[in-house]
PDB file of C-alpha atoms in Angstrom:
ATOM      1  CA  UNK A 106       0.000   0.000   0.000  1.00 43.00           C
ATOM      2  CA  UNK A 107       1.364   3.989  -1.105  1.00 42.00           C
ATOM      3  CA  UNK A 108       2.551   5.780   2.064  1.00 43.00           C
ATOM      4  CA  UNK A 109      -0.380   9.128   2.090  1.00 45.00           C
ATOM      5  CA  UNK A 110       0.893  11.396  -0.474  1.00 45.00           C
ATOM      6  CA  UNK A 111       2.725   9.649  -2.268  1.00 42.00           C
ATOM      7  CA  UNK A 112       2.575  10.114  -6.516  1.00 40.00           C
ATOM      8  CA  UNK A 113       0.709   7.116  -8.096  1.00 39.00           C
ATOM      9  CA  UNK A 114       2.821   5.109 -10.335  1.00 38.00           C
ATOM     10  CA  UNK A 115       2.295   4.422 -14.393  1.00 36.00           C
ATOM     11  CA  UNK A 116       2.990   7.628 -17.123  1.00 34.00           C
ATOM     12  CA  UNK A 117       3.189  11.064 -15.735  1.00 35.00           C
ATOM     13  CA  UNK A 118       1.652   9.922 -12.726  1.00 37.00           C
ATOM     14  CA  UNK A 119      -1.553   8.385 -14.483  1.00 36.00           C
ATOM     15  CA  UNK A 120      -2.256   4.827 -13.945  1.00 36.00           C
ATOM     16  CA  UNK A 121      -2.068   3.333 -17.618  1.00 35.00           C
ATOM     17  CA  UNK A 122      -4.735   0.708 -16.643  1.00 38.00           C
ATOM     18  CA  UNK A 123      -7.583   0.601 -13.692  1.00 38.00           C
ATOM     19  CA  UNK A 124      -8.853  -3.075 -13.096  1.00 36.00           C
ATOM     20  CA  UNK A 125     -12.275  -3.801 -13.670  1.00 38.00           C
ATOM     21  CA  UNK A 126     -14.306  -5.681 -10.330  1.00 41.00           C
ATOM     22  CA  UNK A 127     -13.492  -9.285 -11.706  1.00 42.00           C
ATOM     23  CA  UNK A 128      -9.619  -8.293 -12.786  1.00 43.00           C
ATOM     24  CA  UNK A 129     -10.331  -7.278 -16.302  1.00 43.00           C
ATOM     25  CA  UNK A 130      -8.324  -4.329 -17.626  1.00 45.00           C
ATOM     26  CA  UNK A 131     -10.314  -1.152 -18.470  1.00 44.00           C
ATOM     27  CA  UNK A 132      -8.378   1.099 -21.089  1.00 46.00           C
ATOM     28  CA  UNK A 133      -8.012   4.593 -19.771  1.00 45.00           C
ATOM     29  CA  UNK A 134      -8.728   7.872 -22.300  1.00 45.00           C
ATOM     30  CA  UNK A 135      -5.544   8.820 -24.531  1.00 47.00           C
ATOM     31  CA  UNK A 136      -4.168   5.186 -23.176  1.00 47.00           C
ATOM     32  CA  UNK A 137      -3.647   2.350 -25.784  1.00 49.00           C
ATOM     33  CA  UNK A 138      -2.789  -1.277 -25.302  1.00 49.00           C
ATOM     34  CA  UNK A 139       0.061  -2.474 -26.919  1.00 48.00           C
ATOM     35  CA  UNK A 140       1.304  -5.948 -27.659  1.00 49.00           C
ATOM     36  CA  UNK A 141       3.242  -7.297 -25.063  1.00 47.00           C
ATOM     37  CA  UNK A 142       1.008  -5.222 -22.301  1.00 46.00           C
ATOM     38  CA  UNK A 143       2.500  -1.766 -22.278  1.00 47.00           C
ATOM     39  CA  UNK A 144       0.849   0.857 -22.973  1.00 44.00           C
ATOM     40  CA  UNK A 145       1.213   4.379 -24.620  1.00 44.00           C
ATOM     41  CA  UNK A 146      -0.365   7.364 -24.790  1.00 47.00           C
ATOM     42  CA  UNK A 147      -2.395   8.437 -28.209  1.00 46.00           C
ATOM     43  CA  UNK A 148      -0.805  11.031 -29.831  1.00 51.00           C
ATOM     44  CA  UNK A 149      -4.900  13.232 -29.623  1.00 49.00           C
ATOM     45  CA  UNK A 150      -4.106  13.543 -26.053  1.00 51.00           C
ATOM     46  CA  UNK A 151      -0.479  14.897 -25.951  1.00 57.00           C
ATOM     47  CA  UNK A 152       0.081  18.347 -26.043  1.00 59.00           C
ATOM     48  CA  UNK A 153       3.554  19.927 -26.963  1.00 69.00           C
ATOM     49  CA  UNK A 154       5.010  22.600 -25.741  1.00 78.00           C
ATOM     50  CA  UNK A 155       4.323  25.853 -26.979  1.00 83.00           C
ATOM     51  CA  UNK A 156       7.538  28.274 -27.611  1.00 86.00           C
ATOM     52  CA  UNK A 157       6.926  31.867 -27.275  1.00 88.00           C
ATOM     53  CA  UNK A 158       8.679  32.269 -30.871  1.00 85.00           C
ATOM     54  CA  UNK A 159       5.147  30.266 -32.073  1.00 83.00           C
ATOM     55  CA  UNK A 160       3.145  32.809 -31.545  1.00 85.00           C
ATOM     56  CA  UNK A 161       4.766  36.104 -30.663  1.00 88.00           C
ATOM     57  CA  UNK A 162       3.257  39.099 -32.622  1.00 88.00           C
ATOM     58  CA  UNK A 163       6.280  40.608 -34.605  1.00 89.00           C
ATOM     59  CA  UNK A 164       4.662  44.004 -35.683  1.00 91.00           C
ATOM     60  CA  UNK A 165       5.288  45.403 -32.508  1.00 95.00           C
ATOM     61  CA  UNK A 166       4.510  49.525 -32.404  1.00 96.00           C
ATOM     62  CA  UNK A 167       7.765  51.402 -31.434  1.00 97.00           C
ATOM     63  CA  UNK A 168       9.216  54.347 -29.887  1.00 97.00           C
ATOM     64  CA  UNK A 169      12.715  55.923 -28.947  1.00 97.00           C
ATOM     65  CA  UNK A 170      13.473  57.052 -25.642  1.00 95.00           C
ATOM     66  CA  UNK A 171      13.323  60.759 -26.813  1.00 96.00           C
ATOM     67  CA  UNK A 172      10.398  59.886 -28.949  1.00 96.00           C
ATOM     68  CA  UNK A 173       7.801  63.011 -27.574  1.00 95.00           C
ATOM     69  CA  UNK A 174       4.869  61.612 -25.685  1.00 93.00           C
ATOM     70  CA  UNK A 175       2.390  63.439 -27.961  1.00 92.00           C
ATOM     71  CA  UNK A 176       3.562  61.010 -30.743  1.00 95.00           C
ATOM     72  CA  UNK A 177       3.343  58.331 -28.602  1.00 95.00           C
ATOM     73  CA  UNK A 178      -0.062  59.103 -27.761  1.00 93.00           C
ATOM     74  CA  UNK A 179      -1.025  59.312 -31.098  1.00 94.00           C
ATOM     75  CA  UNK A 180       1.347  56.191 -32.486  1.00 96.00           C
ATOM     76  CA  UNK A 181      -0.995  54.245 -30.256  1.00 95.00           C
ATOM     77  CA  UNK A 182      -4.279  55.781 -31.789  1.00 95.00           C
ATOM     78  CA  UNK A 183      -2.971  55.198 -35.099  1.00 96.00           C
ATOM     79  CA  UNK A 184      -1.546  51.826 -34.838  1.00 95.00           C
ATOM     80  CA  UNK A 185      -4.634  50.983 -32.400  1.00 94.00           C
ATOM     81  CA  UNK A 186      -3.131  49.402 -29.790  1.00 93.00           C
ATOM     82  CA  UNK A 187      -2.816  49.763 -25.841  1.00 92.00           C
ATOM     83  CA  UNK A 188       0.953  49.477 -25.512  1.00 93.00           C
ATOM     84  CA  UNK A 189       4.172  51.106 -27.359  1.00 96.00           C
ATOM     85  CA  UNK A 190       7.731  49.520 -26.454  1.00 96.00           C
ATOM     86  CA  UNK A 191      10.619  52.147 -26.069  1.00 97.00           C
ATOM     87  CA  UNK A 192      13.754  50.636 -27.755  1.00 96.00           C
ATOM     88  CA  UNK A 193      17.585  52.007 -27.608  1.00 94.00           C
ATOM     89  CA  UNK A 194      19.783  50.395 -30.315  1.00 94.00           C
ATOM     90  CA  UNK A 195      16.956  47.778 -31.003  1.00 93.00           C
ATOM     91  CA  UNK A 196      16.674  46.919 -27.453  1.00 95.00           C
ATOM     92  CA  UNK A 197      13.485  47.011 -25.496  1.00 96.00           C
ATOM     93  CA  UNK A 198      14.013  49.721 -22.283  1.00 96.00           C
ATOM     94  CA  UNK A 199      10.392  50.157 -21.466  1.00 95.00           C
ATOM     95  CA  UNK A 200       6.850  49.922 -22.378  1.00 95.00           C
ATOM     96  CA  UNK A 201       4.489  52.583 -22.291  1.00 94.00           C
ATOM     97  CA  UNK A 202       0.937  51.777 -22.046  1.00 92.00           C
ATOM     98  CA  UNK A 203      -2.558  53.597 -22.741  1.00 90.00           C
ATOM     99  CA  UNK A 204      -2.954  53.033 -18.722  1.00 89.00           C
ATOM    100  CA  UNK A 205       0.996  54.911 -17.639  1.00 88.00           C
ATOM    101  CA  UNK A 206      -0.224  57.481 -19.909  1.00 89.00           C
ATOM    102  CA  UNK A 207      -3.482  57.760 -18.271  1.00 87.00           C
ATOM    103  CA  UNK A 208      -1.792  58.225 -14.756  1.00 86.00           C
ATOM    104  CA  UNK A 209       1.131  60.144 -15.794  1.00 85.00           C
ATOM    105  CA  UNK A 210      -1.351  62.511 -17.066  1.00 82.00           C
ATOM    106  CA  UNK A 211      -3.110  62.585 -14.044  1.00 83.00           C
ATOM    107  CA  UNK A 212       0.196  63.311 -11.889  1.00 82.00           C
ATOM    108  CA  UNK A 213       2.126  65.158 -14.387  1.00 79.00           C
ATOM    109  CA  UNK A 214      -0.061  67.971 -16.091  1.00 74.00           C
ATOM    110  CA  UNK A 215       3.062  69.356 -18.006  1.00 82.00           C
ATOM    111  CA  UNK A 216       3.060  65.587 -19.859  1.00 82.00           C
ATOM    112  CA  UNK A 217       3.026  67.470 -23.441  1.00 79.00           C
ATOM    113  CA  UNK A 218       6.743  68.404 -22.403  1.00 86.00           C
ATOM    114  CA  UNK A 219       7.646  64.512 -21.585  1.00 90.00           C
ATOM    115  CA  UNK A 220       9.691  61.901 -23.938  1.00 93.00           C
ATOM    116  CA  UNK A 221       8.877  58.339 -23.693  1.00 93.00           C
ATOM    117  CA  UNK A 222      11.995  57.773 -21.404  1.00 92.00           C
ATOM    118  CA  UNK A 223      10.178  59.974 -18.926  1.00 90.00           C
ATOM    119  CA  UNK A 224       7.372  57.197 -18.331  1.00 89.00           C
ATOM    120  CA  UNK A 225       9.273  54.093 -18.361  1.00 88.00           C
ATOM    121  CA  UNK A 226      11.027  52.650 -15.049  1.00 73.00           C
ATOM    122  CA  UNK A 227      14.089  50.769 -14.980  1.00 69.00           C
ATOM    123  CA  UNK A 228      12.094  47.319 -14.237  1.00 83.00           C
ATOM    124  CA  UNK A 229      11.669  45.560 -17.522  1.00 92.00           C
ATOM    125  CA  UNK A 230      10.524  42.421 -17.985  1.00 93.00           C
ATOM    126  CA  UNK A 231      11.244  40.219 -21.292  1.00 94.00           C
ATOM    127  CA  UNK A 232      10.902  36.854 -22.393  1.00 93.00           C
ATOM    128  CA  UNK A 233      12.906  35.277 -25.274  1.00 92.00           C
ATOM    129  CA  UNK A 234      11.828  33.641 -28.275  1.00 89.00           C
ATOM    130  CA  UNK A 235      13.195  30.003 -27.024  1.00 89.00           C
ATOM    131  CA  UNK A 236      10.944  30.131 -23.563  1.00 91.00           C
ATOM    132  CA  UNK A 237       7.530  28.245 -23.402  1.00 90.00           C
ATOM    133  CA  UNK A 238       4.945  30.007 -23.715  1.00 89.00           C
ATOM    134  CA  UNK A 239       4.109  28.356 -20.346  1.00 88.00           C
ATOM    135  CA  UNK A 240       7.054  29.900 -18.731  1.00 91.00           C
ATOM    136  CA  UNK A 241       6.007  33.227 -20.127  1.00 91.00           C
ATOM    137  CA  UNK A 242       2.275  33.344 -18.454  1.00 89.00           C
ATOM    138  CA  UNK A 243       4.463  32.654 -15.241  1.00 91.00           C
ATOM    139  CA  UNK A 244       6.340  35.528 -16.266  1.00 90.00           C
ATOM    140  CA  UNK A 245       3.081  37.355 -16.826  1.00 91.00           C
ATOM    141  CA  UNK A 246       1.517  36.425 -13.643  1.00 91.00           C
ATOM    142  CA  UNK A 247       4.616  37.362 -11.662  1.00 93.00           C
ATOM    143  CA  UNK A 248       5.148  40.818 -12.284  1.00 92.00           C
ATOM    144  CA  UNK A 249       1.695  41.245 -12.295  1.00 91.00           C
ATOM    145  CA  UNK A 250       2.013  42.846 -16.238  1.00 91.00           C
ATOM    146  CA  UNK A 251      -0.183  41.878 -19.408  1.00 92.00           C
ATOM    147  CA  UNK A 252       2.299  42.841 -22.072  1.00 93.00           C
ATOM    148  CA  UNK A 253       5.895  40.896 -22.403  1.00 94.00           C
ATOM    149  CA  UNK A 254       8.517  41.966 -24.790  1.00 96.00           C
ATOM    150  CA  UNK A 255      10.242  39.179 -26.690  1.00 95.00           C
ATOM    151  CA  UNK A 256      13.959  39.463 -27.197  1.00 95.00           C
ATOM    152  CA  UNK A 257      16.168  37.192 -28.968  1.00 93.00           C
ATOM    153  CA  UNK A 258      19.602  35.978 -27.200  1.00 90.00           C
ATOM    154  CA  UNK A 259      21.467  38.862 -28.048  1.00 93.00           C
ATOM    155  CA  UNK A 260      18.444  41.335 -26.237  1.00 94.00           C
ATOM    156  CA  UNK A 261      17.147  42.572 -29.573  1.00 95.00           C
ATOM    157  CA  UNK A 262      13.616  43.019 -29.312  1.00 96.00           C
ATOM    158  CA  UNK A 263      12.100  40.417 -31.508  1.00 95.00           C
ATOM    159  CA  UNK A 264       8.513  40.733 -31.000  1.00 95.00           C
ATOM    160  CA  UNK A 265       5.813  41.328 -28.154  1.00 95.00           C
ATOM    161  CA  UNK A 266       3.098  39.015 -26.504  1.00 93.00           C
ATOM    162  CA  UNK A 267       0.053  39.685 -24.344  1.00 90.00           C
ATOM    163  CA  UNK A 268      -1.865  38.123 -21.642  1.00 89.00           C
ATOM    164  CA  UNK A 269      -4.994  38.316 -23.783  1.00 87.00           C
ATOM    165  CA  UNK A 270      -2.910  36.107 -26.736  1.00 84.00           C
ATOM    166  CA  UNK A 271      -1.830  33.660 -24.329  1.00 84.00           C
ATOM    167  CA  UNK A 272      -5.285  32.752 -22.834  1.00 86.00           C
ATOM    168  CA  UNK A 273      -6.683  32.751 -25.998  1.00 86.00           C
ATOM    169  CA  UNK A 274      -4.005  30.010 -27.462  1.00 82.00           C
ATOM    170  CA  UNK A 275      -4.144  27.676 -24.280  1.00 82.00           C
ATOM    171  CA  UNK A 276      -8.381  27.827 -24.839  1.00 84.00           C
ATOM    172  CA  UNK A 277      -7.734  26.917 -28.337  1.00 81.00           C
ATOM    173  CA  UNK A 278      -5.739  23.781 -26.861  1.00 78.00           C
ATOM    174  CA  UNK A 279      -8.176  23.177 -24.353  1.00 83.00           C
ATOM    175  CA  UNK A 280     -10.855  22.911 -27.023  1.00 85.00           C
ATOM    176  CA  UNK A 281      -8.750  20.549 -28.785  1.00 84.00           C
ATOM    177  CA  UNK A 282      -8.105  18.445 -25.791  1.00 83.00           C
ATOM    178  CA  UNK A 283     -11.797  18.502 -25.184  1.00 85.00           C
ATOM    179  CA  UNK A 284     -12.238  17.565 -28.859  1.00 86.00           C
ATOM    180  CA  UNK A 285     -10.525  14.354 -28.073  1.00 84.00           C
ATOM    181  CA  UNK A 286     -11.942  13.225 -24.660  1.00 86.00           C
ATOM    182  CA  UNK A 287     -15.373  13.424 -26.409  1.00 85.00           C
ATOM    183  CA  UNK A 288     -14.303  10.906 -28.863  1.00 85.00           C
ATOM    184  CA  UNK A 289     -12.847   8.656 -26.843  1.00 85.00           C
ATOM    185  CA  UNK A 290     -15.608   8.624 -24.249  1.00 82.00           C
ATOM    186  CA  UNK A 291     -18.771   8.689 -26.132  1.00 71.00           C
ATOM    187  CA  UNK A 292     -20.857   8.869 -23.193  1.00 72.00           C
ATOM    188  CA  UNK A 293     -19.823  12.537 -22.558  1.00 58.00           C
TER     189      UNK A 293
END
């Protein structure tokens, strides 16, 4: 008998196999017999990782740090979207988005003077282009941000990703996973 607590044994923790009252083997979803008794998983039930490079959006709305924030401001009208990145030699320093804008206008009502190195901070977060996209929602959740730049090894900004594009891809798996559970388990 497993001490309390202790991980169940078979694939990734799953128990290829249950036993039927009567010792009969009932096959488990995404679990196929194969001769000789072992088992593997069907390839509708696997998912692969994701890398960030996958799906990053590479038209990514730019500014230089002396960039005025009038033009940024209107950049983002323009180009609608809710976020510019500040880049120095190709390198992301900052992001500046509709909502720092917002509360630098608030707090700042001489912000028509300002550059877009006035309104960034010195705490940027990136991802690169190798990470999973996994790793990145971590990254996401962490800092408590909903807009990640994506740099390539050598820190030049490659591309940007949002929150809102990373839930949306890991429903689209989720339906997919669905999708297969509901063929192999026609009762659902």
């Amino acid at each position: 008998m497993p001490s309390q607590g202790a991980p169940p044994q078979g694939i990734s923790g799953v128990q290829p196999q249950q036993l039927h009252q009567g010792g009969t083997q009932m096959p488990q979803p995404g679990i196929q017999p194969q001769p000789g008794g072992q088992t593997r998983r069907s390839e509708g039930m696997r998912m692969r990782p994701i890398r960030v490079e996958e799906v990053v959006e590479e038209d990514v709305v730019t500014a230089e740090r002396d960039t005025p924030i009038s033009e940024v401001v209107a950049k983002m009208a323009e180009e609608d979207v809710g976020s510019v990145v500040v880049v120095e030699d190709d390198q992301p320093v900052g992001v500046i988005t509709d909502r720092s804008v917002a509360l630098a206008l608030e707090n700042t009502p001489d912000i028509a003077n300002k550059q877009a190195g006035d309104l960034v901070s010195g705490d940027l977060v990136t991802a690169t282009t190798s990470m999973s996209v996994f790793d990145a929602l971590q990254h996401l959740s962490d800092e408590g941000i909903r807009r990640l730049p994506i740099v390539d090894d050598s820190g030049d900004l490659q591309g940007i990703i949002t929150l809102d594009d990373v839930l949306v891809l890991l429903g689209s798996e989720l339906n997919k996973v669905g999708e297969t559970i509901k063929k192999q388990s026609p009762r659902l």
